[in-house]
C-alpha angles and dihedrals in degrees: 000000000000116000119203117241114297087239092064093052118104101253108243092215093070093057093078133066091211148008087251089057089056093046087052090054097044093051093047091048087052090053089047091056091050089055094034119003094183092055088045094052085047087058097051094048094050099036106035104023094039095233116166111240088258097050089049089048086051093047092053096037098245135137116257087239092058093042086055092054091042087051100053093042090051097050094046087045090051098042088051092048096048089052095046088051091050087049091050091235 
C-alpha cells in the first residue's frame, strides 16, 4: 500500500485538546488491545496512520465488511472506555 507523503497526513496531535486527552485515548487504546488486538491495530492504522478503511482492511488481511464491523465496534468500545475512566468507574 502506498502512503501519501507524510506532510499530507492529518497530524494526530491536532486531534486532541490537551495532553491529558491524548493520554486518555492512549490508555483506552491499550485496554482495547488487551481486549481485542486486531481492533486496536485497525484503530491505529485509521486514526494515527491515516489509512482509509479499505487500506487498513488490506493491511490487516481483512475483508472490508469485517473492517467496517471492527471499526464500529472499536469506536463504540473506546468511547465507552474513555467515559468510564472519566467517571472513575
